[in-house]
CSV table of C-alpha atoms in Angstrom, one decimal:
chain,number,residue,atom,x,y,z
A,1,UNK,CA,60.4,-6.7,-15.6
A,2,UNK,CA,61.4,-2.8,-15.8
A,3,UNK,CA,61.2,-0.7,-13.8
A,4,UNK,CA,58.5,1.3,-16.0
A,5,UNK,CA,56.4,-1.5,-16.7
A,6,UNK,CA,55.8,-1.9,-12.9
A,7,UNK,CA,54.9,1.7,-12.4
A,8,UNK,CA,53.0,1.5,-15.0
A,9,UNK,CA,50.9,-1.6,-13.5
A,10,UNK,CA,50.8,-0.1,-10.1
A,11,UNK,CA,49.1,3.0,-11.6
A,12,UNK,CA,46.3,1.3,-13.3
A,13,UNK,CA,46.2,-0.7,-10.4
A,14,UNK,CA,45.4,1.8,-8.3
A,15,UNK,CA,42.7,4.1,-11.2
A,16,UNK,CA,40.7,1.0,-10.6
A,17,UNK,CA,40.4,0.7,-6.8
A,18,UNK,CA,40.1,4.9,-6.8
A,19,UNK,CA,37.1,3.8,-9.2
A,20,UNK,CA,35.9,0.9,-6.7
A,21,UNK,CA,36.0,3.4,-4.3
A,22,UNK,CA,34.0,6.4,-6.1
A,23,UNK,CA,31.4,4.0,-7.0
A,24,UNK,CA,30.6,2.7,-3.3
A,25,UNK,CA,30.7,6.0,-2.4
A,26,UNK,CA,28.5,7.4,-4.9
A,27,UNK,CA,25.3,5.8,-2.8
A,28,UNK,CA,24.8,7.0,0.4
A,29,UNK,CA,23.2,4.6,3.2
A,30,UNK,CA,20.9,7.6,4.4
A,31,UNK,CA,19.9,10.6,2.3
A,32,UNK,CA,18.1,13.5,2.9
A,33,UNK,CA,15.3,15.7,0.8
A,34,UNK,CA,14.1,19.6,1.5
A,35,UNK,CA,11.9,21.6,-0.1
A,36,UNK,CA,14.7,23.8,-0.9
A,37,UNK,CA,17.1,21.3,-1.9
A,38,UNK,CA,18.5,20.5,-5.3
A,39,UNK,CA,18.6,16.9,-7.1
A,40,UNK,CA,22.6,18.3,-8.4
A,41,UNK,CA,22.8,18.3,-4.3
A,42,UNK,CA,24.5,14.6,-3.1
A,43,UNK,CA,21.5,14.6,-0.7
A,44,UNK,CA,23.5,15.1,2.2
A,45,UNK,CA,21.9,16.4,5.2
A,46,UNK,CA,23.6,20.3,4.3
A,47,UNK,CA,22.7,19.9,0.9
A,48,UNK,CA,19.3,18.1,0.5
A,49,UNK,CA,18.0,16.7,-2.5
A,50,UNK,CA,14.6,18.4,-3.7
A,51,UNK,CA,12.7,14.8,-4.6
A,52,UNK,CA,12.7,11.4,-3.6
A,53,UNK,CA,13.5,10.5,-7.7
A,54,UNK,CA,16.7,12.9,-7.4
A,55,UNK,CA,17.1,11.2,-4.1
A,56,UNK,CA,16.5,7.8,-5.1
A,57,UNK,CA,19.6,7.4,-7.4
A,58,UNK,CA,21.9,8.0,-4.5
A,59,UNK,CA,20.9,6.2,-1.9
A,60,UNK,CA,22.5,2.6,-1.6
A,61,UNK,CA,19.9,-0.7,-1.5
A,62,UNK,CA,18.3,-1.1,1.9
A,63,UNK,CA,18.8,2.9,2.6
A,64,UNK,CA,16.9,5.6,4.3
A,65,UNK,CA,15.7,8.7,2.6
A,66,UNK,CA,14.6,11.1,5.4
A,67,UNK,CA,12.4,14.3,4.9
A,68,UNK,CA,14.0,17.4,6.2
A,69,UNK,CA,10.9,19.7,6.4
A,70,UNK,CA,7.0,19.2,5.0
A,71,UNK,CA,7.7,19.8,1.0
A,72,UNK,CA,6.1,17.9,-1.7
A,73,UNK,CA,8.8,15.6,-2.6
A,74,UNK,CA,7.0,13.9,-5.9
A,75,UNK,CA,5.9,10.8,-7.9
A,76,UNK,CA,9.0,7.9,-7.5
A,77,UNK,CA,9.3,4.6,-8.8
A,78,UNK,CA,11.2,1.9,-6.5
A,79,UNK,CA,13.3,-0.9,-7.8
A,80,UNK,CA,15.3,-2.2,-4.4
A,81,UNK,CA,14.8,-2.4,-0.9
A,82,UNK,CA,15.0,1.2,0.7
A,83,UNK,CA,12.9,3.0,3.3
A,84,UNK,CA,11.1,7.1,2.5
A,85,UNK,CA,11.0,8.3,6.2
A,86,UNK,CA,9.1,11.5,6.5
A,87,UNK,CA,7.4,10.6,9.8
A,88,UNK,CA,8.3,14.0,11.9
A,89,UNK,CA,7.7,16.2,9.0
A,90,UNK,CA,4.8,14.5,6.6
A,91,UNK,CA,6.6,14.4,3.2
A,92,UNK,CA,4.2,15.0,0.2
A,93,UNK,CA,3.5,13.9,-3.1
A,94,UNK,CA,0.7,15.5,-5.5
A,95,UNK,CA,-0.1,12.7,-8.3
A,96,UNK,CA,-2.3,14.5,-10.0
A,97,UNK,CA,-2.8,12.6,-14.0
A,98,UNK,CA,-0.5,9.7,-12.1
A,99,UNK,CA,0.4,7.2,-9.5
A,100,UNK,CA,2.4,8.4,-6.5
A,101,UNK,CA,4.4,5.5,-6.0
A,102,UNK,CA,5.3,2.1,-7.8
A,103,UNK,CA,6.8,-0.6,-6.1
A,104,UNK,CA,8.3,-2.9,-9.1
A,105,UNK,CA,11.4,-4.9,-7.9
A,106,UNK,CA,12.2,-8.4,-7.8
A,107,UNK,CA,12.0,-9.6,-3.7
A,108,UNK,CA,12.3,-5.5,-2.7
A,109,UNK,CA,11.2,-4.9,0.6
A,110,UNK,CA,9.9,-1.3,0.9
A,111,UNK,CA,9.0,1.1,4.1
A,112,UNK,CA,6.9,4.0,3.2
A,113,UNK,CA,6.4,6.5,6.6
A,114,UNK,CA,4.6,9.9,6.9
A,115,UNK,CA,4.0,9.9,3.6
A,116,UNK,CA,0.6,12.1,2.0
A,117,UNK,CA,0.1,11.0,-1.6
A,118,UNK,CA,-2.8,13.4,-2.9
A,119,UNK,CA,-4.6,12.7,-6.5
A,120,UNK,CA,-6.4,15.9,-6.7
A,121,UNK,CA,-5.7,18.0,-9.3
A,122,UNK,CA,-7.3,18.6,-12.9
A,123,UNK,CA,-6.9,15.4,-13.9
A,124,UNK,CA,-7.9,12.6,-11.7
A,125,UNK,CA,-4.6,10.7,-9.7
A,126,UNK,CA,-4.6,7.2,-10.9
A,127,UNK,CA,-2.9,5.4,-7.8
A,128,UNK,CA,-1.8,6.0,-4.8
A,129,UNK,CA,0.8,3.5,-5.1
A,130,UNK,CA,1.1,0.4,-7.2
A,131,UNK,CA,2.5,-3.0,-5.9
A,132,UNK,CA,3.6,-4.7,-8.7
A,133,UNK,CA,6.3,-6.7,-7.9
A,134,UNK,CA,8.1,-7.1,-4.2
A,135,UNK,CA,8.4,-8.7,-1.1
A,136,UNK,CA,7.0,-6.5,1.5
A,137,UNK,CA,5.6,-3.3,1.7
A,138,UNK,CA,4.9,-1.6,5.1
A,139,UNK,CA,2.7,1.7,5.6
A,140,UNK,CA,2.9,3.9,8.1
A,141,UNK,CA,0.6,6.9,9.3
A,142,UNK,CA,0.2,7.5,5.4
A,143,UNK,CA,-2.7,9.5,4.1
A,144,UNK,CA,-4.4,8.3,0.8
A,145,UNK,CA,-7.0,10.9,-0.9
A,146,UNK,CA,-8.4,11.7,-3.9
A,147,UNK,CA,-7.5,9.1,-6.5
A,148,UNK,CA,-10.3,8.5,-9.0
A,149,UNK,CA,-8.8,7.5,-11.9
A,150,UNK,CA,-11.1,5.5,-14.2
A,151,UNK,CA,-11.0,1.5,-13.9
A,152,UNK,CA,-9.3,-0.5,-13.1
A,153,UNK,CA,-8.0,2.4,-11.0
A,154,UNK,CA,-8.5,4.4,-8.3
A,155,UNK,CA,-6.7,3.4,-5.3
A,156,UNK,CA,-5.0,4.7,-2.3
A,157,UNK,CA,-3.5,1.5,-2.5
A,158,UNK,CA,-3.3,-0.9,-5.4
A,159,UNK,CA,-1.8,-4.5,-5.2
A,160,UNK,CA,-2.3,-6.2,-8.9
A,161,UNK,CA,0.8,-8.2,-9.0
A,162,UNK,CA,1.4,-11.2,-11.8
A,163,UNK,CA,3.4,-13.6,-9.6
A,164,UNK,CA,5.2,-14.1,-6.1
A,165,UNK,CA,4.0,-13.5,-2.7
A,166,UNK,CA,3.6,-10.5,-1.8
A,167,UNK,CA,3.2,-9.1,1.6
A,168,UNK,CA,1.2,-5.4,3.2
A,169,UNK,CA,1.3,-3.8,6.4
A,170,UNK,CA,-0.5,-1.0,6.9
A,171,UNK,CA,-0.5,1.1,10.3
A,172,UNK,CA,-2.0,4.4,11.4
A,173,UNK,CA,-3.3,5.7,8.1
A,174,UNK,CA,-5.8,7.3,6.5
A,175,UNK,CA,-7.7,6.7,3.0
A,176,UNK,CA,-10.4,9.2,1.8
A,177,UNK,CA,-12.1,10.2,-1.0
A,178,UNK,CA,-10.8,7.3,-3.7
A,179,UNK,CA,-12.7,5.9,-6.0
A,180,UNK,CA,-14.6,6.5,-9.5
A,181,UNK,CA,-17.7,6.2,-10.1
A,182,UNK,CA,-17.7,2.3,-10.8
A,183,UNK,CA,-14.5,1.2,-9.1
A,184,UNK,CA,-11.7,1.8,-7.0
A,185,UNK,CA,-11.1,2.0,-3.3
A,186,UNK,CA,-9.3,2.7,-0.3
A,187,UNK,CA,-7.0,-0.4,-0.8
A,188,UNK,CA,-7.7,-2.6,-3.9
A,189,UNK,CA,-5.9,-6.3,-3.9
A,190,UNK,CA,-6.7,-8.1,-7.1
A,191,UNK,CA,-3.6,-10.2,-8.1
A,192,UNK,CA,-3.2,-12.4,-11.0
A,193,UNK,CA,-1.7,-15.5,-12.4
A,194,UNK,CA,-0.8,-17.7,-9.2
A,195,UNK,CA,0.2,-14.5,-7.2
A,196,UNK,CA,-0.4,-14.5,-3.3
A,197,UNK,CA,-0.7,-12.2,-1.2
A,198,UNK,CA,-1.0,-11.8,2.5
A,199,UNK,CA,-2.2,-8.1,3.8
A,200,UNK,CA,-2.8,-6.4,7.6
A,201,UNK,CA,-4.4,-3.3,8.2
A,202,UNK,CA,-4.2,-2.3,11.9
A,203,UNK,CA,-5.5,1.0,13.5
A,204,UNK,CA,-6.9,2.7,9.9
A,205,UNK,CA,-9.6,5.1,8.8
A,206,UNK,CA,-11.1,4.5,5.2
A,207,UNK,CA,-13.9,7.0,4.9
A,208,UNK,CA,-15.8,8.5,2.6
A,209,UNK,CA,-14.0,6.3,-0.6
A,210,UNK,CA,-16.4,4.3,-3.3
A,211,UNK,CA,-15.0,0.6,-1.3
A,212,UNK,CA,-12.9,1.0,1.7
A,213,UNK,CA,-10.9,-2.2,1.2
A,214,UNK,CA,-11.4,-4.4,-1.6
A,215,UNK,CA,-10.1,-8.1,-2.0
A,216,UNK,CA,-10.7,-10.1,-5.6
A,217,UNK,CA,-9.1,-13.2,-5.9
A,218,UNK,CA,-10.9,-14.0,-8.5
A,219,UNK,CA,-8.1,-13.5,-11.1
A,220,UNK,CA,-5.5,-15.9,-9.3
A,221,UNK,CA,-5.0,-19.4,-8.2
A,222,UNK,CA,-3.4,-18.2,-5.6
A,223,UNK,CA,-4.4,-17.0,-1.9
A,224,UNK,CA,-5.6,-13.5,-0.4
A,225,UNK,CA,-5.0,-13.6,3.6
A,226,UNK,CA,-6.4,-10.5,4.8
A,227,UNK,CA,-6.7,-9.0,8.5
A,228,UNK,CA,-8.3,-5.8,9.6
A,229,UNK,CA,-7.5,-4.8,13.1
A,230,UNK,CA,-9.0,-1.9,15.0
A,231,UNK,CA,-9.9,0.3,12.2
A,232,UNK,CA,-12.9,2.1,10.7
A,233,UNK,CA,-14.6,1.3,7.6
A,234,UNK,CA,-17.5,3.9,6.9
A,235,UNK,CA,-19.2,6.7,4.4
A,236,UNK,CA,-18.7,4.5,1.4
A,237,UNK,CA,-20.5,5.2,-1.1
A,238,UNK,CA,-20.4,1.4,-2.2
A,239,UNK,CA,-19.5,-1.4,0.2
A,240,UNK,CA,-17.7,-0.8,2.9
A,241,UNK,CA,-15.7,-5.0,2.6
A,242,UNK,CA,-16.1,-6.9,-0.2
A,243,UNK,CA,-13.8,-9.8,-0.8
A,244,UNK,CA,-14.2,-12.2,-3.5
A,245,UNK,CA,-12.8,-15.6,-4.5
A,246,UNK,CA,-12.5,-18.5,-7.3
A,247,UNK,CA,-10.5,-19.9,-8.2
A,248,UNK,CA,-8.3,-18.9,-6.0
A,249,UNK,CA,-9.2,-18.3,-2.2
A,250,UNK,CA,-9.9,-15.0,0.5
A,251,UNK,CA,-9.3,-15.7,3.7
A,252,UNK,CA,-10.7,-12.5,5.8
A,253,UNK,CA,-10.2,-11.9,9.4
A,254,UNK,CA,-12.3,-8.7,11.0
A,255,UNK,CA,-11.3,-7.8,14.4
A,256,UNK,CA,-12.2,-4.6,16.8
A,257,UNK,CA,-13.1,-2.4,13.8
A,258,UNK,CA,-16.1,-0.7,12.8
A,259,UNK,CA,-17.6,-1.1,9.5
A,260,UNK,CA,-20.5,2.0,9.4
A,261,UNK,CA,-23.0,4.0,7.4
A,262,UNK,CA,-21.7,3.0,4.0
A,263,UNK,CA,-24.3,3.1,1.2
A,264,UNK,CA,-24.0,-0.6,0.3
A,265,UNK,CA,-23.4,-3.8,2.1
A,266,UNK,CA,-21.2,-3.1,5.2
A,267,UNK,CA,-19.3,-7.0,4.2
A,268,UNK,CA,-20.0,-8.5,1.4
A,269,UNK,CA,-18.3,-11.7,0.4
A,270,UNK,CA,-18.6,-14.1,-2.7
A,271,UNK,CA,-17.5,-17.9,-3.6
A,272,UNK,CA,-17.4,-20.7,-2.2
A,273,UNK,CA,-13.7,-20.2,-1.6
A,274,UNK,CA,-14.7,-17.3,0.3
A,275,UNK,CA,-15.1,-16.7,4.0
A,276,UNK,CA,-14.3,-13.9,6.7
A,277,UNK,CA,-14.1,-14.3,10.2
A,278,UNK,CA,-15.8,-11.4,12.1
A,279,UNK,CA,-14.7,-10.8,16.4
A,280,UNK,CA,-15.6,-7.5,18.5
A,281,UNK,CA,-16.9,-5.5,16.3
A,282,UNK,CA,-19.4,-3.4,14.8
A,283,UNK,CA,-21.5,-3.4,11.4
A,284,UNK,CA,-24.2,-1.0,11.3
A,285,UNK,CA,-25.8,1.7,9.6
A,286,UNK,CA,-25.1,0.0,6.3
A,287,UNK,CA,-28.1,-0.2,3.7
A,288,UNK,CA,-26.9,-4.3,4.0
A,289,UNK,CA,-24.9,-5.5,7.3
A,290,UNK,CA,-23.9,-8.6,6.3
A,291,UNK,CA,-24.6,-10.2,2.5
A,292,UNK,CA,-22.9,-13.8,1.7
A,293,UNK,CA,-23.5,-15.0,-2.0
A,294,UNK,CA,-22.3,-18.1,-4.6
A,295,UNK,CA,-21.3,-20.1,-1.5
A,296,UNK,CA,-19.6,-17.6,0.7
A,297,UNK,CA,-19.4,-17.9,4.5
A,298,UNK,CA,-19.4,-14.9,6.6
A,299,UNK,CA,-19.0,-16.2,10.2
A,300,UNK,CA,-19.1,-14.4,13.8
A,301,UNK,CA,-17.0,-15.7,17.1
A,302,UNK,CA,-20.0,-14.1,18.9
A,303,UNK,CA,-19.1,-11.4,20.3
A,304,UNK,CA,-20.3,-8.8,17.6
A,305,UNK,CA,-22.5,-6.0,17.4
A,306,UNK,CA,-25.0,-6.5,14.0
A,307,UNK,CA,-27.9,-3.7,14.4
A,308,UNK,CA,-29.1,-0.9,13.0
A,309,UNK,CA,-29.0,-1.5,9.0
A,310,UNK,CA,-31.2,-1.4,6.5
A,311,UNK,CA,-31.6,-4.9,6.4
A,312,UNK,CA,-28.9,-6.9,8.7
A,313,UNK,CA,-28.1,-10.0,7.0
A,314,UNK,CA,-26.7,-12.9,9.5
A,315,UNK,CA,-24.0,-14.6,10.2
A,316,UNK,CA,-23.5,-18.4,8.4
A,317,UNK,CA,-22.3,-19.0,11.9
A,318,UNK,CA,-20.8,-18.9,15.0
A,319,UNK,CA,-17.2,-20.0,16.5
A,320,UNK,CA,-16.6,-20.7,19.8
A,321,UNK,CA,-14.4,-18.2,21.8
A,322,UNK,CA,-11.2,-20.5,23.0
């Protein structure tokens, strides 16, 4: 071989790992965004991106995207696995006319923190976010408010998958104000097809919203788990729970929370694949404490606190502490 043609071969040789290398090096592993930054930026930590879109496209699968300073950072749709930290600094976005966030990747596993979506504006925010597609979503000491955009819509939080299972944490946060005049809610979970979908609110505040937390399975064959732990359903203008199954099923666990003053039922559950669970807590103030219809069970480990409604409804029974 000469001489040339082997210089020429190492050259292109090494173009192509020079390219290997500029392409793994065009994503980051941890990106930053500023108020002041610039999506041109690389969303380095001296020179921020200005949203988490800009940001978004340079951040590697399973990265971080940290908030530099409280900004609004605007609307983003996800496709892989990555976490939007803004924890320390409450990072922004105002979806007003939109939805804030959609989730829509194939077994994505997505950590949202210190994040205020806000759908107030001249016309109405349709979503807080949307879970379409994923594995896991996980909320953390988000705030939720003003998204009344008209049905189906109207969510802080809106899981209306087709398939999979999908999973939803959600920590320390607050939903307020969502809702239209005939639907929405704090969170809304009404999958389709043979989707399932386990969810766990701990240590939440939905006031003030037409539903605080709304569960319909009524649209799958699949299976809505639900737990609510240690948070505060009240000031609905509707129902404060309301989970509803057939063909598919709602399992419902209610634990240390208080469901209060809403202008409906404070739980109301329907089907006979329905039925929630209800332990140290309290349901009062509600036009309706408890309502159970078309075979529905709504059952109490005893230990409750059912008073003070309009009318209190009952239990369909009790479980024995163990």
């Amino acid at each position: 071989m000469k001489v040339s043609t082997l210089i020429t071969a190492a050259a292109v040789a090494a173009a192509a790992l020079i390219g290997l290398a500029g392409n793994a090096s065009a994503q980051a592993t941890r990106t930053w965004v500023s108020g002041v930054g610039d999506d041109v930026n690389p969303c380095s930590r001296t020179a921020p991106c200005k949203t988490f879109a800009g940001a978004i496209s340079k951040t590697a699968t399973n990265g971080i995207i940290n908030c530099l300073d409280p900004a609004g950072f605007g609307a983003v749709t996800i496709t892989k696995s990555i976490t939007l930290s803004c924890e320390y600094t409450m990072g922004s976005i105002l979806a007003s006319g939109t939805t804030g966030i959609i989730i829509n990747g194939a077994d994505i596993d997505v950590v949202l923190r210190g994040i205020d979506i806000d759908g107030s504006g001249t016309t109405p925010g349709i979503n807080g976010i949307r879970f379409l597609q994923g594995s896991s979503l996980i909320v953390e000491k988000g705030v939720f408010r003003d998204f009344n955009g008209a049905s189906p819509n109207g969510a802080g939080i809106m899981v209306n998958a087709t398939s999979g299972n999908l999973k939803l944490v959600v920590r320390d946060s607050v939903f307020t104000n969502n809702g239209a005049t005939t639907s929405g809610a704090g969170i809304d979970i009404s999958p389709t097809g043979s989707t399932s979908v386990t969810v766990s609110v701990e240590g939440s505040l939905f006031t003030d919203n037409r539903v605080g937390i709304r569960a319909i399975g009524t649209g799958t064959t699949g299976t809505i788990q639900l737990s609510v732990t240690d948070s505060e359903i009240s000031n609905s203008t509707s129902h404060g729970l309301v989970v509803q199954a057939d063909p598919g099923s709602s399992k419902v666990m209610v634990t240390g929370s208080q469901i209060v003053s809403n202008g409906d039922t404070g739980i109301r559950a329907s089907g006979a694949n329905t039925i929630v669970r209800v332990g140290s807590s309290v349901i009062s103030g509600n036009l309706v404490g408890l309502n159970a219809i078309n075979g529905a069970n709504i059952r109490s480990y005893g230990n409750n606190q059912l008073n003070g409604n309009g009318t209190d409804g009952a239990f369909g029974g009790t479980i024995a502490l163990q």
